[in-house]
Short mmCIF file of C-alpha atoms in Angstrom, two decimals:
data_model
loop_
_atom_site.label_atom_id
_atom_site.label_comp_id
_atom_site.label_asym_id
_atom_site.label_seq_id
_atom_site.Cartn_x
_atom_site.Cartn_y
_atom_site.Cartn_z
CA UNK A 245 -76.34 3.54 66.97
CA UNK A 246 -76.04 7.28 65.95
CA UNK A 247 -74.39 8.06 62.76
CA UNK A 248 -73.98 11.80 63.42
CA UNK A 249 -71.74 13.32 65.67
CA UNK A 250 -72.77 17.13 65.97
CA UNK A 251 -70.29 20.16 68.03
CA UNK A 252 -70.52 21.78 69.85
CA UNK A 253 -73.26 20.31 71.93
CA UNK A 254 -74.66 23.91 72.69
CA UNK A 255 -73.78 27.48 71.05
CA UNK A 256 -74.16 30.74 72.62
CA UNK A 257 -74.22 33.75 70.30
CA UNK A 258 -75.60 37.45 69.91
CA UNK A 259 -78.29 38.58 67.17
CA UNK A 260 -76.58 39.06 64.04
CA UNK A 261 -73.38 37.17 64.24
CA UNK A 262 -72.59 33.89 62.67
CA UNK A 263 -73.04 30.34 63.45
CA UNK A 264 -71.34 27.35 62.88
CA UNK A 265 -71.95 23.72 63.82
CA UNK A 266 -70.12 20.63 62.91
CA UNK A 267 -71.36 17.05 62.25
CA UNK A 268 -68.80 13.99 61.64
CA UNK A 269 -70.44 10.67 60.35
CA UNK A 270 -68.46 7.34 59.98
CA UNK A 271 -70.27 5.10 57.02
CA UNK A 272 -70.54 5.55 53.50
CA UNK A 273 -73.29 8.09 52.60
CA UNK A 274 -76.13 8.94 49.81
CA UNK A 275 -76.58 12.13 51.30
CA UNK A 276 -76.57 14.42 54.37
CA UNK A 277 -79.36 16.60 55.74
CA UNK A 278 -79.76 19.23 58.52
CA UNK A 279 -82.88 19.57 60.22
CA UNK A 280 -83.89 22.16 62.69
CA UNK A 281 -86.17 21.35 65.79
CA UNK A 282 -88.11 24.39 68.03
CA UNK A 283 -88.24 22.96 71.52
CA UNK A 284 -90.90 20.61 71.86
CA UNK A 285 -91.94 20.74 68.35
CA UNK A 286 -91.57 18.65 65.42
CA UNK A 287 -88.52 18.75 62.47
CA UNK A 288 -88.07 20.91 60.21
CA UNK A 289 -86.07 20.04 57.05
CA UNK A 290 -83.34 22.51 56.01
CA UNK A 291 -81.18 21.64 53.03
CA UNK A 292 -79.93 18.31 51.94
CA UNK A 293 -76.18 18.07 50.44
CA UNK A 294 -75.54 15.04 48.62
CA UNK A 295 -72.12 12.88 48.51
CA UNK A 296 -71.03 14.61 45.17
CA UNK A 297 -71.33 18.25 46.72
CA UNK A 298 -69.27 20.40 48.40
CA UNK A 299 -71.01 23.18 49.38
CA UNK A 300 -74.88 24.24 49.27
CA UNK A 301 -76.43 27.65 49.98
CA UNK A 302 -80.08 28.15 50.96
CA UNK A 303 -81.16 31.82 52.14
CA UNK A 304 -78.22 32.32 54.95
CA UNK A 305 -77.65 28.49 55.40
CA UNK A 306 -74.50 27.63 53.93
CA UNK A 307 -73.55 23.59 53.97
CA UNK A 308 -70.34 22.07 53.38
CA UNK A 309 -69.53 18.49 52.66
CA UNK A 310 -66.60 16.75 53.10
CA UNK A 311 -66.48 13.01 52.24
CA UNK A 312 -63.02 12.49 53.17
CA UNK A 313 -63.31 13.56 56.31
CA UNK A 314 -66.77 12.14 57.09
CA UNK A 315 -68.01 15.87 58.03
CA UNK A 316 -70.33 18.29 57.25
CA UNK A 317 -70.45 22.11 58.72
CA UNK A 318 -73.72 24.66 58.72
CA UNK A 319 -73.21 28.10 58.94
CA UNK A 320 -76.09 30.37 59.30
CA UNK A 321 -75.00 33.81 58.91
CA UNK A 322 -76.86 36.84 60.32
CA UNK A 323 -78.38 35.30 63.02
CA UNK A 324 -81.32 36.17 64.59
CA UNK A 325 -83.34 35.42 67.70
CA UNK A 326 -85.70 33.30 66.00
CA UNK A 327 -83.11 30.50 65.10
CA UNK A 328 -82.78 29.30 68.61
CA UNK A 329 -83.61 25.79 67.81
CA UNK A 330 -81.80 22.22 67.95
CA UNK A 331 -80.16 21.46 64.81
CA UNK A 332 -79.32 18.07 63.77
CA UNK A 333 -77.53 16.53 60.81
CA UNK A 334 -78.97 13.31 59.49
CA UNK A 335 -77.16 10.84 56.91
CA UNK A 336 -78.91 8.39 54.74
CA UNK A 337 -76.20 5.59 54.57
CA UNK A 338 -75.42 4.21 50.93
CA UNK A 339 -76.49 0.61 51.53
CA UNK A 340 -77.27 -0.44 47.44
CA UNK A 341 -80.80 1.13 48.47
CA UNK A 342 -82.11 -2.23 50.57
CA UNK A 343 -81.60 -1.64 54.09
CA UNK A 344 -82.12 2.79 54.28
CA UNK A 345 -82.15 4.36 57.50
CA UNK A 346 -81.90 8.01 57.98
CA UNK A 347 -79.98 8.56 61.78
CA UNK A 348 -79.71 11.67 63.46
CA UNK A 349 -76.71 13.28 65.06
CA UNK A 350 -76.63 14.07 68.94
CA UNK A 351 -77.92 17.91 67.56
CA UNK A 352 -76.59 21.39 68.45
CA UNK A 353 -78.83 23.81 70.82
CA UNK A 354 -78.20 26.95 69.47
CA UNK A 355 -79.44 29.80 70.86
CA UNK A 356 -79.18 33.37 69.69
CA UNK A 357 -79.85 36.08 72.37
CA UNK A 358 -81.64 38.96 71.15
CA UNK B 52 -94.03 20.45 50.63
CA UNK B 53 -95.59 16.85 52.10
CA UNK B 54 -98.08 16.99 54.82
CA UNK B 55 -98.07 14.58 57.26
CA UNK B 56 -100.45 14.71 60.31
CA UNK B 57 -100.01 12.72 64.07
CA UNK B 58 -102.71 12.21 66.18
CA UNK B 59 -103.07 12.96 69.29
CA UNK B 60 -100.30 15.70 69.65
CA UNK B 61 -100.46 14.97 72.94
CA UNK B 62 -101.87 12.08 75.57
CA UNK B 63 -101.50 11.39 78.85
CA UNK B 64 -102.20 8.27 80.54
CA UNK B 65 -101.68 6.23 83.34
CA UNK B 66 -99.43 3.35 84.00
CA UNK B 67 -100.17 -0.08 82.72
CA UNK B 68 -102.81 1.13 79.84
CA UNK B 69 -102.05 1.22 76.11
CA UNK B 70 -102.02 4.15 73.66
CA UNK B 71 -102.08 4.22 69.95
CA UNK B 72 -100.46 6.95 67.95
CA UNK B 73 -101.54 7.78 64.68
CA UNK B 74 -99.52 8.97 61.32
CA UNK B 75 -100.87 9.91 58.39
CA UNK B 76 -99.27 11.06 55.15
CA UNK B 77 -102.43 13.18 53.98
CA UNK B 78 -100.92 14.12 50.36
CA UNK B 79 -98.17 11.72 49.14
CA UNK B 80 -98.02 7.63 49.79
CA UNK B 81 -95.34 6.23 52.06
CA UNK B 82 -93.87 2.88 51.49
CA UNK B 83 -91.91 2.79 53.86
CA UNK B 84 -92.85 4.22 57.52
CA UNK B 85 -90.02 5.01 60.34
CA UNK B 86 -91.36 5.55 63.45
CA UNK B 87 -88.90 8.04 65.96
CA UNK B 88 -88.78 8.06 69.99
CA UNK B 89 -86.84 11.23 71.40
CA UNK B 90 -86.32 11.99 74.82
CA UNK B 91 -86.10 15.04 76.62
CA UNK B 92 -82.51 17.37 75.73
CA UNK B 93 -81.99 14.04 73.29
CA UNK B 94 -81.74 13.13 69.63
CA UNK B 95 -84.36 11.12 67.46
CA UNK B 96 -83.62 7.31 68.15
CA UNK B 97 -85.05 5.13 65.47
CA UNK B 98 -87.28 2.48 66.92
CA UNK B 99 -89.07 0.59 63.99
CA UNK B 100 -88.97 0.15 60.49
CA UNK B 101 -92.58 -0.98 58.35
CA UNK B 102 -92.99 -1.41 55.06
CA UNK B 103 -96.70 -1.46 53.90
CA UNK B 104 -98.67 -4.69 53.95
CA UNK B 105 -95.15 -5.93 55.81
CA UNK B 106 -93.86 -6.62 59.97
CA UNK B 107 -91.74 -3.89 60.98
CA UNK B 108 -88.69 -4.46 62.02
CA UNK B 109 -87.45 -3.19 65.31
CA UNK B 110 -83.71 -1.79 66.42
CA UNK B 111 -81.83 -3.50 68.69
CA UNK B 112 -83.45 -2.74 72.44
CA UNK B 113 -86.78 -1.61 71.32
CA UNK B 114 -89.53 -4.58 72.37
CA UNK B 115 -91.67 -5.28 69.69
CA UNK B 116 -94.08 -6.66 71.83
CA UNK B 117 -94.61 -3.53 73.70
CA UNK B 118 -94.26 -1.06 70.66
CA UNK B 119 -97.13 -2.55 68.36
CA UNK B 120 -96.60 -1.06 64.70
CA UNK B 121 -99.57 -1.68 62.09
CA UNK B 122 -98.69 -0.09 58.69
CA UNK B 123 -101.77 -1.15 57.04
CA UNK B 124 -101.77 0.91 54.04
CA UNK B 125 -99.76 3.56 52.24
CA UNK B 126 -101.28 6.24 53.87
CA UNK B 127 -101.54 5.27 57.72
CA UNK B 128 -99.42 3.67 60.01
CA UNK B 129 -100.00 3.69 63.83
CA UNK B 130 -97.88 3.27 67.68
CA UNK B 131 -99.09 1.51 70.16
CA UNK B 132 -97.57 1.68 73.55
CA UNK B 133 -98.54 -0.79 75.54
CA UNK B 134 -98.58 -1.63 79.02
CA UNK B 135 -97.10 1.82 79.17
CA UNK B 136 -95.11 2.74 82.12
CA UNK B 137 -93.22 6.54 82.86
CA UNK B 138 -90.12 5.61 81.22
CA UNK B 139 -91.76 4.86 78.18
CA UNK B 140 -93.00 8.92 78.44
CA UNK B 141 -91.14 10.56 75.54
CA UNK B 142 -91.87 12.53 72.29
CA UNK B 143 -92.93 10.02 69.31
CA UNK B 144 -91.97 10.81 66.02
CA UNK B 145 -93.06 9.35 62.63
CA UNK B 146 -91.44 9.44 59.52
CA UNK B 147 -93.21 8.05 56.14
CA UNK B 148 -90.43 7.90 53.30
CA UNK B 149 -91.85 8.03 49.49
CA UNK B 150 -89.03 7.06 46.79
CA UNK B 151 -86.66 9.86 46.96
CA UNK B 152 -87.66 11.84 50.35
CA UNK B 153 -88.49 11.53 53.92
CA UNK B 154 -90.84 13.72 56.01
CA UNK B 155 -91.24 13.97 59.53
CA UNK B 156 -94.77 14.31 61.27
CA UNK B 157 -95.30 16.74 64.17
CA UNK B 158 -94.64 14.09 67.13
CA UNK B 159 -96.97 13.09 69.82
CA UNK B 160 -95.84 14.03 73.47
CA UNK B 161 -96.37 10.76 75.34
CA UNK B 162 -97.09 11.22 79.58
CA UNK B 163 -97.32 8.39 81.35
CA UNK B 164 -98.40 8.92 85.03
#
């Protein structure tokens, strides 16, 4: 079954503004990751947060982490037309390292018009 | 970073034949070896497990009769589809894992006619 639970489903925005998307998860986790995807193409791996982080920056990714909830948030600020993509989050379960399984969220299709 | 190479990128075929998909982690060795189906507008669906040398095992609905997965050393593991019918057309993904990271090959479009 999916772990990830991304919103919203699609995002519309304009060339240089901000973007947010939202994943909830519901097991106990080693770590969470956000890939991208270019339609039709293969993954691309963005950042990885683990359970004892909060926040991680990468270029004008920003992730946030919060265990309590079960939810994670990536903002790319100043966006531009080449970031239309799928985004998905990904969580590798804590399972005492036997039984690992990386599942993907449902995704975001975000897609920034020029 | 790891490279990691699938082969074909894409394949077309008609109903009823079989097709093996390739995945090879060219620069690191995987022990473990995920293999990823992903339909159209869809996320990635995790279809098999293998560990080298070992039987993969399969999620619940995926037939492991019809989704033949040979992970015969550290460095290749292959798909086959067999008996493949149009609702078996999707994008395949494979995912080799080495202690501490996973990586993601390029996928294989899959067309069954």
């Amino acid at each position: 079954s999916q772990q990830g639970e991304e919103d919203p489903q699609a995002l519309s925005i304009q060339e240089g503004e901000n973007a947010t998307m939202n994943c909830s998860y519901k097991t106990s986790i080693n770590n969470l990751q956000w890939y991208r995807q270019n339609s039709g193409r293969g993954l691309v791996h963005l950042i990885l947060i683990r359970s004892n982080e909060r926040e991680k920056h990468s270029g004008r990714l920003r992730v946030t982490l919060d265990t309590s909830k079960k939810s994670s948030s990536l903002l790319i600020t100043a966006s531009r037309a080449a970031d239309t993509a799928s985004y998905f989050c990904a969580t590798d379960p804590f399972s005492g390292g036997s039984n690992y399984k990386l599942t993907f969220g449902k995704g975001t299709l975000l897609t920034v018009n020029p | 970073g790891a490279v990691v190479s699938q082969h074909p990128s894409r394949v077309i075929c008609k109903s009823g034949t079989s097709v093996k998909i390739e995945c090879r982690s060219l620069d690191f060795q995987a022990t473990t070896m995920f293999w990823y189906r992903q339909f159209p507008k869809q996320s990635l669906m995790l279809m098999a497990t293998s560990n080298e040398g070992s039987k993969a095992t399969y999620e619940q609905g995926v037939e492991k009769d019809k989704f033949l997965i040979n992970h015969a050393s550290l460095t290749l593991s292959t798909l086959t589809v067999t008996s493949a019918h149009p609702e078996d057309s999707s994008f395949y993904i494979c995912s080799p894992r080495s202690p501490g990271m996973q990586y993601f090959g390029p996928g294989t479009r899959l067309t069954v006619t």
